[in-house]
PDB file of C-alpha atoms in Angstrom:
ATOM      1  CA  MET A 218     110.238  92.702  88.185  1.00 38.00           C
ATOM      2  CA  ASN A 219     112.178  90.568  90.641  1.00 42.00           C
ATOM      3  CA  THR A 220     115.716  91.630  91.275  1.00 45.00           C
ATOM      4  CA  THR A 221     118.068  89.887  93.650  1.00 46.00           C
ATOM      5  CA  TYR A 222     120.872  91.928  95.117  1.00 45.00           C
ATOM      6  CA  THR A 223     123.696  90.000  96.744  1.00 44.00           C
ATOM      7  CA  ALA A 224     127.028  90.993  98.196  1.00 42.00           C
ATOM      8  CA  GLU A 225     130.308  89.110  97.914  1.00 40.00           C
ATOM      9  CA  GLY A 226     131.539  87.604 101.153  1.00 35.00           C
ATOM     10  CA  HIS A 227     128.288  88.007 103.065  1.00 34.00           C
ATOM     11  CA  ILE A 228     127.998  84.894 105.238  1.00 35.00           C
ATOM     12  CA  ASP A 229     124.897  85.498 107.377  1.00 40.00           C
ATOM     13  CA  ALA A 230     122.025  83.009 107.376  1.00 40.00           C
ATOM     14  CA  HIS A 231     120.263  85.227 104.820  1.00 43.00           C
ATOM     15  CA  PRO A 232     123.147  86.223 102.521  1.00 55.00           C
ATOM     16  CA  GLN A 233     121.040  88.458 100.328  1.00 84.00           C
ATOM     17  CA  VAL A 234     118.258  90.924 100.176  1.00 89.00           C
ATOM     18  CA  VAL A 235     115.621  90.582  97.489  1.00 92.00           C
ATOM     19  CA  LEU A 236     113.811  93.584  96.074  1.00 94.00           C
ATOM     20  CA  SER A 237     110.549  92.728  94.300  1.00 94.00           C
ATOM     21  CA  VAL A 238     108.695  95.558  92.603  1.00 95.00           C
ATOM     22  CA  ALA A 239     105.062  95.705  91.509  1.00 95.00           C
ATOM     23  CA  HIS A 240     103.920  98.756  89.559  1.00 92.00           C
ATOM     24  CA  GLY A 241     100.332  99.948  89.664  1.00 87.00           C
ATOM     25  CA  PRO A 242      98.493 103.033  88.489  1.00 81.00           C
ATOM     26  CA  GLY A 243     100.633 105.895  89.679  1.00 71.00           C
ATOM     27  CA  GLY A 244     102.535 103.955  92.288  1.00 92.00           C
ATOM     28  CA  ALA A 245     104.915 101.143  93.075  1.00 96.00           C
ATOM     29  CA  ILE A 246     105.201  98.583  95.855  1.00 97.00           C
ATOM     30  CA  ALA A 247     108.751  97.500  96.632  1.00 97.00           C
ATOM     31  CA  THR A 248     108.935  94.402  98.826  1.00 97.00           C
ATOM     32  CA  LEU A 249     112.203  93.902 100.694  1.00 97.00           C
ATOM     33  CA  GLN A 250     113.049  90.372 101.773  1.00 96.00           C
ATOM     34  CA  GLY A 251     116.056  89.175 103.745  1.00 95.00           C
ATOM     35  CA  ASP A 252     118.662  91.168 105.643  1.00 95.00           C
ATOM     36  CA  LEU A 253     119.406  94.830 105.033  1.00 96.00           C
ATOM     37  CA  ASP A 254     122.875  95.341 106.437  1.00 95.00           C
ATOM     38  CA  VAL A 255     126.292  96.749 105.623  1.00 95.00           C
ATOM     39  CA  ALA A 256     126.907  94.012 103.041  1.00 93.00           C
ATOM     40  CA  THR A 257     123.618  94.351 101.156  1.00 94.00           C
ATOM     41  CA  ALA A 258     122.903  98.071 101.602  1.00 96.00           C
ATOM     42  CA  PRO A 259     124.834  99.452  98.583  1.00 95.00           C
ATOM     43  CA  ALA A 260     123.067  97.253  96.034  1.00 92.00           C
ATOM     44  CA  LEU A 261     119.663  97.821  97.592  1.00 95.00           C
ATOM     45  CA  ARG A 262     120.237 101.587  97.700  1.00 96.00           C
ATOM     46  CA  GLU A 263     120.858 101.502  93.966  1.00 95.00           C
ATOM     47  CA  GLY A 264     117.696  99.492  93.341  1.00 95.00           C
ATOM     48  CA  LEU A 265     115.457 101.719  95.458  1.00 97.00           C
ATOM     49  CA  LEU A 266     116.794 104.979  94.062  1.00 97.00           C
ATOM     50  CA  ALA A 267     116.238 103.682  90.524  1.00 96.00           C
ATOM     51  CA  LEU A 268     112.513 103.412  91.311  1.00 96.00           C
ATOM     52  CA  LEU A 269     112.219 107.108  92.129  1.00 96.00           C
ATOM     53  CA  ARG A 270     111.379 108.702  88.812  1.00 93.00           C
ATOM     54  CA  PRO A 271     109.426 111.894  88.156  1.00 87.00           C
ATOM     55  CA  GLY A 272     105.780 111.028  87.644  1.00 89.00           C
ATOM     56  CA  LEU A 273     105.713 108.277  90.261  1.00 95.00           C
ATOM     57  CA  ARG A 274     102.859 109.214  92.583  1.00 94.00           C
ATOM     58  CA  LEU A 275     103.607 106.869  95.495  1.00 97.00           C
ATOM     59  CA  LEU A 276     106.255 104.406  96.654  1.00 98.00           C
ATOM     60  CA  VAL A 277     105.354 101.884  99.347  1.00 98.00           C
ATOM     61  CA  LEU A 278     108.144  99.819 100.889  1.00 98.00           C
ATOM     62  CA  ASP A 279     106.701  96.543 102.151  1.00 98.00           C
ATOM     63  CA  LEU A 280     108.962  95.554 105.059  1.00 98.00           C
ATOM     64  CA  SER A 281     106.980  92.495 106.165  1.00 98.00           C
ATOM     65  CA  ARG A 282     109.695  90.135 104.873  1.00 97.00           C
ATOM     66  CA  LEU A 283     112.678  92.182 105.997  1.00 98.00           C
ATOM     67  CA  TRP A 284     114.181  90.112 108.806  1.00 96.00           C
ATOM     68  CA  PHE A 285     117.015  92.394 109.886  1.00 96.00           C
ATOM     69  CA  CYS A 286     118.088  95.997 109.417  1.00 97.00           C
ATOM     70  CA  ASP A 287     121.252  97.587 110.816  1.00 96.00           C
ATOM     71  CA  ALA A 288     122.495 101.190 110.728  1.00 96.00           C
ATOM     72  CA  ALA A 289     123.580 100.816 107.101  1.00 97.00           C
ATOM     73  CA  GLY A 290     120.058  99.676 106.266  1.00 97.00           C
ATOM     74  CA  VAL A 291     118.530 102.623 108.097  1.00 98.00           C
ATOM     75  CA  SER A 292     120.824 104.858 106.050  1.00 98.00           C
ATOM     76  CA  VAL A 293     119.426 103.315 102.848  1.00 98.00           C
ATOM     77  CA  LEU A 294     115.869 104.002 103.990  1.00 98.00           C
ATOM     78  CA  LEU A 295     116.741 107.582 104.960  1.00 98.00           C
ATOM     79  CA  GLY A 296     118.487 108.182 101.632  1.00 98.00           C
ATOM     80  CA  THR A 297     115.486 106.822  99.770  1.00 98.00           C
ATOM     81  CA  ARG A 298     113.221 109.119 101.776  1.00 98.00           C
ATOM     82  CA  ARG A 299     115.480 112.093 101.044  1.00 98.00           C
ATOM     83  CA  ARG A 300     115.394 111.453  97.286  1.00 98.00           C
ATOM     84  CA  ALA A 301     111.632 110.818  97.334  1.00 97.00           C
ATOM     85  CA  THR A 302     111.113 114.120  99.142  1.00 96.00           C
ATOM     86  CA  LEU A 303     113.198 115.997  96.569  1.00 96.00           C
ATOM     87  CA  LEU A 304     111.058 114.497  93.807  1.00 96.00           C
ATOM     88  CA  HIS A 305     107.800 115.098  95.748  1.00 95.00           C
ATOM     89  CA  ILE A 306     107.026 111.368  95.817  1.00 96.00           C
ATOM     90  CA  PRO A 307     105.225 110.171  98.956  1.00 96.00           C
ATOM     91  CA  LEU A 308     107.042 107.253 100.596  1.00 98.00           C
ATOM     92  CA  ARG A 309     105.268 104.872 102.965  1.00 98.00           C
ATOM     93  CA  LEU A 310     106.675 102.012 105.003  1.00 98.00           C
ATOM     94  CA  ALA A 311     104.344  99.061 105.464  1.00 98.00           C
ATOM     95  CA  ALA A 312     104.332  96.218 107.980  1.00 98.00           C
ATOM     96  CA  PRO A 313     107.791  96.439 109.521  1.00 98.00           C
ATOM     97  CA  ARG A 314     108.591  93.406 111.673  1.00 97.00           C
ATOM     98  CA  SER A 315     109.155  94.204 115.358  1.00 97.00           C
ATOM     99  CA  ARG A 316     112.942  93.940 115.052  1.00 96.00           C
ATOM    100  CA  VAL A 317     113.016  96.419 112.150  1.00 97.00           C
ATOM    101  CA  ALA A 318     110.489  98.732 113.820  1.00 97.00           C
ATOM    102  CA  LYS A 319     112.695  98.776 116.921  1.00 97.00           C
ATOM    103  CA  ILE A 320     115.834  99.873 115.028  1.00 97.00           C
ATOM    104  CA  LEU A 321     113.821 102.619 113.326  1.00 97.00           C
ATOM    105  CA  GLU A 322     112.550 103.756 116.727  1.00 97.00           C
ATOM    106  CA  VAL A 323     115.924 103.573 118.512  1.00 96.00           C
ATOM    107  CA  THR A 324     117.640 105.590 115.776  1.00 96.00           C
ATOM    108  CA  GLY A 325     114.801 108.120 115.600  1.00 96.00           C
ATOM    109  CA  ALA A 326     114.353 107.324 111.919  1.00 95.00           C
ATOM    110  CA  ASP A 327     110.696 106.402 112.449  1.00 95.00           C
ATOM    111  CA  CYS A 328     109.955 110.082 112.996  1.00 94.00           C
ATOM    112  CA  GLY A 329     110.212 111.062 109.352  1.00 91.00           C
ATOM    113  CA  PHE A 330     108.391 108.126 107.804  1.00 96.00           C
ATOM    114  CA  MET A 331     104.728 107.390 107.298  1.00 96.00           C
ATOM    115  CA  ILE A 332     104.599 103.874 108.791  1.00 97.00           C
ATOM    116  CA  TYR A 333     101.554 101.614 108.486  1.00 97.00           C
ATOM    117  CA  SER A 334     100.807  98.320 110.254  1.00 97.00           C
ATOM    118  CA  THR A 335      99.825  96.504 107.069  1.00 97.00           C
ATOM    119  CA  LEU A 336     100.350  96.816 103.340  1.00 96.00           C
ATOM    120  CA  PRO A 337      96.596  97.137 102.634  1.00 95.00           C
ATOM    121  CA  GLU A 338      96.438 100.020 105.125  1.00 95.00           C
ATOM    122  CA  ALA A 339      99.333 101.797 103.394  1.00 95.00           C
ATOM    123  CA  LEU A 340      97.655 101.370 100.021  1.00 93.00           C
ATOM    124  CA  ALA A 341      94.106 102.225 101.123  1.00 89.00           C
ATOM    125  CA  LEU A 342      94.792 105.737 102.297  1.00 78.00           C
ATOM    126  CA  PRO A 343      94.581 108.558  99.773  1.00 79.00           C
ATOM    127  CA  LEU A 344      97.743 110.138  98.519  1.00 70.00           C
ATOM    128  CA  PRO A 345      98.951 112.861 100.875  1.00 59.00           C
ATOM    129  CA  PRO A 346      99.631 116.384  99.716  1.00 58.00           C
ATOM    130  CA  THR A 347     103.020 117.014  98.163  1.00 50.00           C
ATOM    131  CA  LEU A 348     105.713 116.147 100.658  1.00 47.00           C
ATOM    132  CA  GLY A 349     108.421 118.736 100.896  1.00 46.00           C
ATOM    133  CA  PRO A 350     110.989 118.885 103.690  1.00 45.00           C
ATOM    134  CA  ASP A 351     108.594 120.892 105.892  1.00 45.00           C
ATOM    135  CA  ARG A 352     105.997 118.085 105.790  1.00 45.00           C
ATOM    136  CA  HIS A 353     108.570 115.528 106.996  1.00 43.00           C
ATOM    137  CA  ARG A 354     109.624 117.822 109.846  1.00 43.00           C
ATOM    138  CA  ALA A 355     105.965 118.217 110.806  1.00 44.00           C
ATOM    139  CA  LEU A 356     105.617 114.427 111.087  1.00 51.00           C
ATOM    140  CA  CYS A 357     108.295 114.406 113.801  1.00 60.00           C
ATOM    141  CA  ALA A 358     107.085 117.500 115.610  1.00 53.00           C
ATOM    142  CA  GLY A 359     103.440 116.448 115.865  1.00 50.00           C
TER     143      GLY A 359
END
């Protein structure tokens, strides 16, 4: 499924963010491409939250094609993580570009995510135990 989310009036060089989803046995890979900012965040939030259904065993967000992420984008990622945690769905971030990794680090948002250097690395590891709020706190504390 390829879904393109655009926002009216967005005039940046990349006026949209594209969410491409591939479903596999028990999991989904959502590839984000473009800019995740205040203009594109609401539509992308809707698309990501729609993926989080009971029975999904893993959601990997492939960030290798995400060129830019601002505070609104970080909020989308945090909201997706919050919903995934409530549904006990492990969420992994794969291959964030240096610019995106930096905003996650500066905001402290990287603390609560399982972040992998590459998509194959994120997919190769076994599923973690059920992730409740305590598991996410442990990721930041350790």
